[in-house]
Amino acid sequence: MAEAAIRVLVLEDDRDAANFMRATLQRLGGMEVDLAGTADEALAAMRRQGYDVLVADIRLPGRSGLQALPEFRTINPSVAILILTAYPTFDHAVEALREDADDFIAKPIGAEDLLRRVRELAQLARSRRAPSRLRVLAIGAHPDDVELGVGATLAAHAAAGDELTTLILSGGAVGGSTDLRHQEAMHAAAVVGARLIHLDFADTRMSPADGLIGAVERAVAEVDPDRIYTHGIHDRHQDHRAVHDAVEVGARSVADLWCFQSPSSTVDFRPNRFVTVDGFIDTKLEMLAAFVSQRHRDYIQPDVVRATARYWARFSRALEAEPLETVRVTQTVRATTTVRTTQAVDDSAADTAHGGGG
């Protein structure tokens, strides 16, 4: 059965711009497009018809597109919203993303870029309406890496009913007894119901060429994940960089690859997605509490963990957030699950206050 045509509502008071977008989306994209010149007209259209994507200008007669965003979300929670403006400012971007817009771009926008973005957003909207259980694989070099980076995100996935697997590639011998650290990792995984795969590559001496890639490939073949979380490349710890490189190759068939922050991330770590983890920091702290052998570390202390989550929340509507760099992404889990992400509103580098990875 053929998939239904993408339905788009364009909210734009400039008739030439509106007609350009309609012609582009209809003729080149085969989409069904309606036009509205004011926020009230768009709200009325949305009450009559279900849309996949809303393309909205900011400056409009009467209420702006930003002011009407909460009402659009109330009428159609799954609609994907693309905000356009000829006068882009940082404040506009912050407001758009705080009001739950999905994308924010400056005019003029070319036909090819418009088509690509609307198609991506339509896929996002349809994924919201068709919730499915994700298979999530979190990959870390050492015990506690994953929990520090995305512990609260994994807790949100667990609450959404997603299937979780944690792959730890070394025993963490530099940080203490490998037997003890294995038991700690098992206890942490159990907090969120994750399956644990724990391997024994040499701590601090990992190399993608020495079996790491094959280990990742085998885990990917076994788990068949929809999404992977792992280390970013901008990291002072050599094992973290090695794991990142191995995952890039070994998980090349996985559609979604997201990179988390670690205590040894450098100032070049530039997150562009922020996962809302309100209500899940306590679970993250429970996971981290399992690592008794590491409790002397500054970065594992509850006040530091909470402060970090509060800091990253400044880029979203959340009270607490975990930052991620996206290597590639085809979907965002929102509305239909507990896991919500916000797009970055600027490209400033993220500074970290704590060192010492692993």
Short mmCIF file of C-alpha atoms in Angstrom, two decimals:
data_model
loop_
_atom_site.label_atom_id
_atom_site.label_comp_id
_atom_site.label_asym_id
_atom_site.label_seq_id
_atom_site.Cartn_x
_atom_site.Cartn_y
_atom_site.Cartn_z
CA MET A 1 0.00 0.00 0.00
CA ALA A 2 1.41 3.38 -1.04
CA GLU A 3 2.25 5.80 1.77
CA ALA A 4 -0.09 8.78 2.03
CA ALA A 5 1.16 12.06 0.58
CA ILE A 6 2.84 14.42 3.01
CA ARG A 7 0.46 17.16 4.13
CA VAL A 8 1.97 20.60 4.73
CA LEU A 9 0.50 23.83 6.05
CA VAL A 10 2.46 26.96 5.05
CA LEU A 11 1.89 29.98 7.31
CA GLU A 12 3.30 32.92 5.37
CA ASP A 13 1.82 36.37 4.68
CA ASP A 14 4.18 37.09 1.76
CA ARG A 15 2.21 35.68 -1.16
CA ASP A 16 5.22 35.29 -3.42
CA ALA A 17 7.12 33.34 -0.78
CA ALA A 18 4.05 31.25 0.04
CA ASN A 19 3.41 30.41 -3.61
CA PHE A 20 7.08 29.49 -4.12
CA MET A 21 6.96 27.06 -1.22
CA ARG A 22 3.65 25.57 -2.36
CA ALA A 23 4.90 25.10 -5.93
CA THR A 24 8.15 23.54 -4.72
CA LEU A 25 6.50 21.12 -2.32
CA GLN A 26 3.67 20.18 -4.67
CA ARG A 27 5.47 19.91 -7.99
CA LEU A 28 8.82 18.60 -6.85
CA GLY A 29 7.80 16.77 -3.71
CA GLY A 30 4.32 15.48 -4.56
CA MET A 31 3.00 16.92 -1.31
CA GLU A 32 -0.41 18.32 -0.45
CA VAL A 33 -0.03 21.95 0.58
CA ASP A 34 -2.42 24.50 2.10
CA LEU A 35 -1.65 28.18 2.66
CA ALA A 36 -2.55 30.52 5.52
CA GLY A 37 -1.69 34.20 5.86
CA THR A 38 -2.28 34.67 9.58
CA ALA A 39 -1.88 32.60 12.71
CA ASP A 40 -5.65 32.50 13.20
CA GLU A 41 -6.17 31.18 9.65
CA ALA A 42 -3.54 28.50 10.25
CA LEU A 43 -5.11 27.47 13.55
CA ALA A 44 -8.50 27.16 11.86
CA ALA A 45 -6.98 25.04 9.07
CA MET A 46 -5.25 22.79 11.58
CA ARG A 47 -8.52 22.22 13.42
CA ARG A 48 -10.09 21.06 10.14
CA GLN A 49 -7.21 18.99 8.77
CA GLY A 50 -4.37 16.83 10.01
CA TYR A 51 -0.93 17.98 8.85
CA ASP A 52 2.48 16.37 8.98
CA VAL A 53 4.44 19.63 8.82
CA LEU A 54 3.78 23.29 9.61
CA VAL A 55 6.11 25.77 7.89
CA ALA A 56 5.63 29.09 9.69
CA ASP A 57 7.06 32.58 9.32
CA ILE A 58 7.74 34.58 12.48
CA ARG A 59 6.60 38.04 11.38
CA LEU A 60 2.90 37.96 10.57
CA PRO A 61 -0.09 40.30 10.81
CA GLY A 62 -1.46 40.04 14.35
CA ARG A 63 0.11 37.23 16.32
CA SER A 64 3.52 35.97 15.25
CA GLY A 65 4.18 32.39 14.32
CA LEU A 66 6.13 31.96 17.55
CA GLN A 67 3.29 33.26 19.72
CA ALA A 68 0.91 30.72 18.19
CA LEU A 69 3.23 27.71 18.56
CA PRO A 70 1.73 26.44 21.85
CA GLU A 71 -1.75 26.42 20.28
CA PHE A 72 -0.52 24.52 17.23
CA ARG A 73 1.01 21.92 19.54
CA THR A 74 -2.22 21.64 21.53
CA ILE A 75 -4.29 21.03 18.39
CA ASN A 76 -1.82 18.62 16.77
CA PRO A 77 0.87 17.32 19.18
CA SER A 78 2.61 15.29 16.49
CA VAL A 79 2.96 18.02 13.85
CA ALA A 80 6.56 18.90 12.98
CA ILE A 81 7.17 22.65 12.97
CA LEU A 82 9.69 24.49 10.80
CA ILE A 83 10.16 28.17 11.65
CA LEU A 84 11.31 30.55 8.90
CA THR A 85 12.42 34.15 9.25
CA ALA A 86 14.14 36.80 7.16
CA TYR A 87 15.47 38.36 10.38
CA PRO A 88 17.20 35.54 12.27
CA THR A 89 18.44 36.35 15.75
CA PHE A 90 19.69 34.26 18.63
CA ASP A 91 16.67 35.33 20.70
CA HIS A 92 14.31 34.14 17.96
CA ALA A 93 16.07 30.79 17.81
CA VAL A 94 15.92 30.36 21.59
CA GLU A 95 12.23 31.27 21.69
CA ALA A 96 11.39 28.96 18.78
CA LEU A 97 13.08 25.97 20.36
CA ARG A 98 11.70 26.71 23.81
CA GLU A 99 8.23 26.75 22.27
CA ASP A 100 8.94 23.29 20.82
CA ALA A 101 9.71 24.12 17.20
CA ASP A 102 11.58 21.31 15.45
CA ASP A 103 13.73 23.38 13.11
CA PHE A 104 14.63 27.04 12.65
CA ILE A 105 16.16 28.45 9.47
CA ALA A 106 16.73 31.81 7.81
CA LYS A 107 15.22 32.96 4.55
CA PRO A 108 15.72 32.75 1.70
CA ILE A 109 15.61 28.97 1.51
CA GLY A 110 16.30 27.13 -1.72
CA ALA A 111 13.93 24.59 -3.21
CA GLU A 112 16.23 21.62 -2.59
CA ASP A 113 16.85 22.54 1.05
CA LEU A 114 13.14 23.15 1.65
CA LEU A 115 12.22 19.75 0.21
CA ARG A 116 14.86 17.95 2.26
CA ARG A 117 13.88 19.58 5.53
CA VAL A 118 10.16 19.09 5.04
CA ARG A 119 10.64 15.42 4.15
CA GLU A 120 12.77 14.88 7.26
CA LEU A 121 10.21 16.65 9.44
CA ALA A 122 7.35 14.65 7.93
CA GLN A 123 9.18 11.45 8.86
CA LEU A 124 9.56 12.82 12.38
CA ALA A 125 5.86 13.67 12.63
CA ARG A 126 4.82 10.22 11.46
CA SER A 127 7.19 8.54 13.89
CA ARG A 128 5.46 10.45 16.68
CA ARG A 129 2.11 9.06 15.62
CA ALA A 130 3.39 5.51 15.31
CA PRO A 131 5.26 4.73 18.52
CA SER A 132 7.46 1.69 18.42
CA ARG A 133 9.82 0.00 20.81
CA LEU A 134 13.35 1.08 20.02
CA ARG A 135 16.37 -1.15 20.40
CA VAL A 136 19.03 1.01 22.02
CA LEU A 137 22.72 0.11 22.31
CA ALA A 138 24.94 2.22 24.58
CA ILE A 139 28.67 1.64 24.08
CA GLY A 140 31.36 2.71 26.55
CA ALA A 141 35.06 2.09 26.91
CA HIS A 142 34.93 1.53 30.69
CA PRO A 143 32.42 0.77 33.42
CA ASP A 144 30.54 3.99 34.35
CA ASP A 145 31.21 5.77 31.01
CA VAL A 146 27.73 5.12 29.64
CA GLU A 147 26.02 5.91 32.93
CA LEU A 148 27.84 9.23 33.22
CA GLY A 149 27.09 10.18 29.63
CA VAL A 150 23.51 9.04 29.09
CA GLY A 151 22.32 7.43 32.30
CA ALA A 152 19.23 9.61 32.52
CA THR A 153 18.55 9.22 28.80
CA LEU A 154 18.63 5.44 29.20
CA ALA A 155 16.25 5.77 32.14
CA ALA A 156 13.87 7.71 29.90
CA HIS A 157 14.17 5.03 27.22
CA ALA A 158 13.39 2.38 29.83
CA ALA A 159 10.31 4.32 30.92
CA ALA A 160 9.23 4.44 27.27
CA GLY A 161 9.46 0.65 27.07
CA ASP A 162 12.53 0.57 24.83
CA GLU A 163 14.93 -2.38 24.79
CA LEU A 164 18.33 -1.47 26.24
CA THR A 165 21.74 -3.09 25.86
CA THR A 166 25.00 -1.78 27.30
CA LEU A 167 28.32 -2.78 25.72
CA ILE A 168 31.39 -2.12 27.87
CA LEU A 169 34.62 -2.83 26.08
CA SER A 170 37.12 -3.07 28.94
CA GLY A 171 37.20 -4.28 32.52
CA GLY A 172 38.43 -0.89 33.73
CA ALA A 173 41.50 -2.33 35.43
CA VAL A 174 43.16 1.07 35.79
CA GLY A 175 40.26 2.15 38.00
CA GLY A 176 40.27 -0.89 40.28
CA SER A 177 39.49 -4.60 40.48
CA THR A 178 37.96 -5.82 37.24
CA ASP A 179 35.78 -8.32 39.10
CA LEU A 180 34.39 -5.57 41.30
CA ARG A 181 33.88 -3.21 38.38
CA HIS A 182 32.03 -5.94 36.49
CA GLN A 183 29.67 -6.43 39.42
CA GLU A 184 29.15 -2.67 39.62
CA ALA A 185 28.35 -2.52 35.91
CA MET A 186 25.83 -5.34 36.28
CA HIS A 187 24.09 -3.54 39.14
CA ALA A 188 23.97 -0.28 37.17
CA ALA A 189 22.50 -2.00 34.10
CA ALA A 190 19.88 -3.70 36.25
CA VAL A 191 18.58 -0.32 37.45
CA VAL A 192 17.17 0.37 33.97
CA GLY A 193 16.67 -3.24 32.93
CA ALA A 194 19.51 -3.18 30.42
CA ARG A 195 21.28 -6.27 29.16
CA LEU A 196 25.04 -6.04 29.75
CA ILE A 197 27.75 -7.19 27.33
CA HIS A 198 31.10 -6.79 29.08
CA LEU A 199 34.36 -7.44 27.21
CA ASP A 200 37.98 -7.35 28.37
CA PHE A 201 40.01 -5.16 26.03
CA ALA A 202 43.10 -3.65 27.69
CA ASP A 203 42.27 -0.51 29.65
CA THR A 204 44.08 2.61 28.29
CA ARG A 205 45.49 0.60 25.34
CA MET A 206 42.51 0.20 23.04
CA SER A 207 42.91 0.46 19.28
CA PRO A 208 40.27 0.07 16.57
CA ALA A 209 42.69 -2.15 14.65
CA ASP A 210 43.12 -4.59 17.54
CA GLY A 211 39.69 -6.18 17.51
CA LEU A 212 37.50 -3.27 18.64
CA ILE A 213 35.78 -2.91 15.29
CA GLY A 214 34.98 -6.61 15.14
CA ALA A 215 33.61 -6.54 18.69
CA VAL A 216 31.31 -3.66 17.79
CA GLU A 217 30.22 -5.41 14.60
CA ARG A 218 29.31 -8.55 16.53
CA ALA A 219 27.33 -6.59 19.10
CA VAL A 220 25.48 -4.70 16.37
CA ALA A 221 24.66 -7.95 14.58
CA GLU A 222 23.36 -9.44 17.82
CA VAL A 223 21.36 -6.46 19.10
CA ASP A 224 20.27 -4.95 15.75
CA PRO A 225 19.95 -1.50 17.34
CA ASP A 226 17.86 1.39 16.05
CA ARG A 227 20.07 3.84 17.93
CA ILE A 228 23.55 3.86 19.41
CA TYR A 229 24.97 6.13 22.10
CA THR A 230 28.76 6.23 22.43
CA HIS A 231 31.81 8.40 23.06
CA GLY A 232 32.50 11.51 21.00
CA ILE A 233 35.72 12.05 19.12
CA HIS A 234 36.52 15.27 21.01
CA ASP A 235 37.91 13.58 24.10
CA ARG A 236 41.27 13.57 25.86
CA HIS A 237 41.03 9.88 26.79
CA GLN A 238 42.63 7.67 24.15
CA ASP A 239 40.25 4.77 24.84
CA HIS A 240 37.22 6.99 24.30
CA ARG A 241 38.55 8.15 20.93
CA ALA A 242 39.38 4.57 19.95
CA VAL A 243 35.86 3.40 20.81
CA HIS A 244 34.35 6.27 18.85
CA ASP A 245 36.39 5.35 15.77
CA ALA A 246 35.52 1.67 16.15
CA VAL A 247 31.81 2.43 16.44
CA GLU A 248 31.87 4.69 13.38
CA VAL A 249 33.09 1.71 11.35
CA GLY A 250 31.57 -1.24 13.18
CA ALA A 251 28.12 0.34 13.44
CA ARG A 252 28.07 1.83 9.95
CA SER A 253 24.75 0.10 9.22
CA VAL A 254 22.95 1.72 12.18
CA ALA A 255 20.83 4.70 11.21
CA ASP A 256 21.15 6.72 14.42
CA LEU A 257 24.49 7.41 16.10
CA TRP A 258 24.67 9.87 19.00
CA CYS A 259 27.75 10.84 21.03
CA PHE A 260 27.68 11.72 24.72
CA GLN A 261 29.84 13.93 26.89
CA SER A 262 32.35 12.42 29.28
CA PRO A 263 34.40 14.04 32.06
CA SER A 264 37.36 14.03 29.65
CA SER A 265 35.54 15.68 26.74
CA THR A 266 37.38 18.69 25.33
CA VAL A 267 36.02 22.15 24.62
CA ASP A 268 35.50 20.96 21.04
CA PHE A 269 32.56 18.82 22.19
CA ARG A 270 29.68 20.62 20.43
CA PRO A 271 26.29 19.12 21.30
CA ASN A 272 23.47 19.77 18.87
CA ARG A 273 20.74 17.80 20.65
CA PHE A 274 19.63 18.00 24.26
CA VAL A 275 17.63 15.17 25.79
CA THR A 276 15.00 16.22 28.30
CA VAL A 277 15.65 14.11 31.40
CA ASP A 278 13.36 15.80 33.90
CA GLY A 279 12.51 13.23 36.55
CA PHE A 280 15.25 10.80 35.51
CA ILE A 281 18.31 12.23 37.25
CA ASP A 282 17.49 10.28 40.41
CA THR A 283 17.62 7.08 38.36
CA LYS A 284 20.94 8.15 36.87
CA LEU A 285 22.28 8.76 40.37
CA GLU A 286 21.09 5.30 41.40
CA MET A 287 23.01 3.82 38.47
CA LEU A 288 26.13 5.78 39.38
CA ALA A 289 25.82 4.79 43.03
CA ALA A 290 26.50 1.21 41.93
CA PHE A 291 30.09 2.22 41.13
CA VAL A 292 31.30 2.21 44.71
CA SER A 293 34.94 1.87 43.62
CA GLN A 294 34.70 5.23 41.84
CA ARG A 295 32.86 7.22 44.48
CA HIS A 296 35.96 9.32 45.20
CA ARG A 297 35.79 10.82 41.69
CA ASP A 298 34.61 14.44 41.59
CA TYR A 299 32.58 13.97 38.44
CA ILE A 300 30.44 11.17 39.90
CA GLN A 301 29.25 13.22 42.88
CA PRO A 302 25.47 13.83 42.92
CA ASP A 303 25.77 17.63 43.11
CA VAL A 304 28.05 17.69 40.06
CA VAL A 305 25.74 15.37 38.10
CA ARG A 306 22.70 17.51 38.91
CA ALA A 307 24.50 20.78 38.19
CA THR A 308 25.66 19.46 34.82
CA ALA A 309 22.11 18.48 33.86
CA ARG A 310 20.80 21.88 34.93
CA TYR A 311 23.52 23.64 32.94
CA TRP A 312 22.68 21.86 29.68
CA ALA A 313 18.97 22.54 30.21
CA ARG A 314 19.62 26.18 29.35
CA PHE A 315 19.45 25.11 25.70
CA SER A 316 15.96 23.61 26.01
CA ARG A 317 12.65 23.94 27.80
CA ALA A 318 13.73 21.25 30.24
CA LEU A 319 14.80 21.64 33.84
CA GLU A 320 17.48 18.98 33.30
CA ALA A 321 19.09 17.75 30.09
CA GLU A 322 21.86 15.54 28.71
CA PRO A 323 23.86 16.83 25.72
CA LEU A 324 24.57 14.84 22.56
CA GLU A 325 26.46 15.27 19.31
CA THR A 326 24.73 13.58 16.39
CA VAL A 327 26.95 11.78 13.92
CA ARG A 328 23.85 10.76 11.98
CA VAL A 329 20.18 10.77 12.87
CA THR A 330 17.03 9.71 11.05
CA GLN A 331 14.48 10.08 13.80
CA THR A 332 13.80 11.87 17.05
CA VAL A 333 11.89 10.13 19.79
CA ARG A 334 9.29 12.59 21.03
CA ALA A 335 5.67 13.00 22.05
CA THR A 336 4.85 9.30 21.77
CA THR A 337 7.57 8.25 24.22
CA THR A 338 9.21 9.63 27.32
CA VAL A 339 12.39 10.57 25.47
CA ARG A 340 12.42 14.10 24.09
CA THR A 341 15.21 16.02 22.41
CA THR A 342 15.71 19.69 21.64
CA GLN A 343 17.86 20.97 18.80
CA ALA A 344 20.80 23.25 19.62
CA VAL A 345 20.18 26.96 19.28
CA ASP A 346 23.76 28.02 18.65
CA ASP A 347 27.08 26.52 17.68
CA SER A 348 29.18 27.59 20.64
CA ALA A 349 31.57 25.00 21.98
CA ALA A 350 30.72 23.30 25.23
CA ASP A 351 33.25 23.77 27.99
CA THR A 352 33.66 21.03 30.57
CA ALA A 353 34.82 21.49 34.12
CA HIS A 354 36.03 18.01 34.99
CA GLY A 355 38.83 15.86 33.69
CA GLY A 356 40.03 12.30 34.03
CA GLY A 357 38.11 9.82 31.93
CA GLY A 358 37.44 6.16 32.38
#
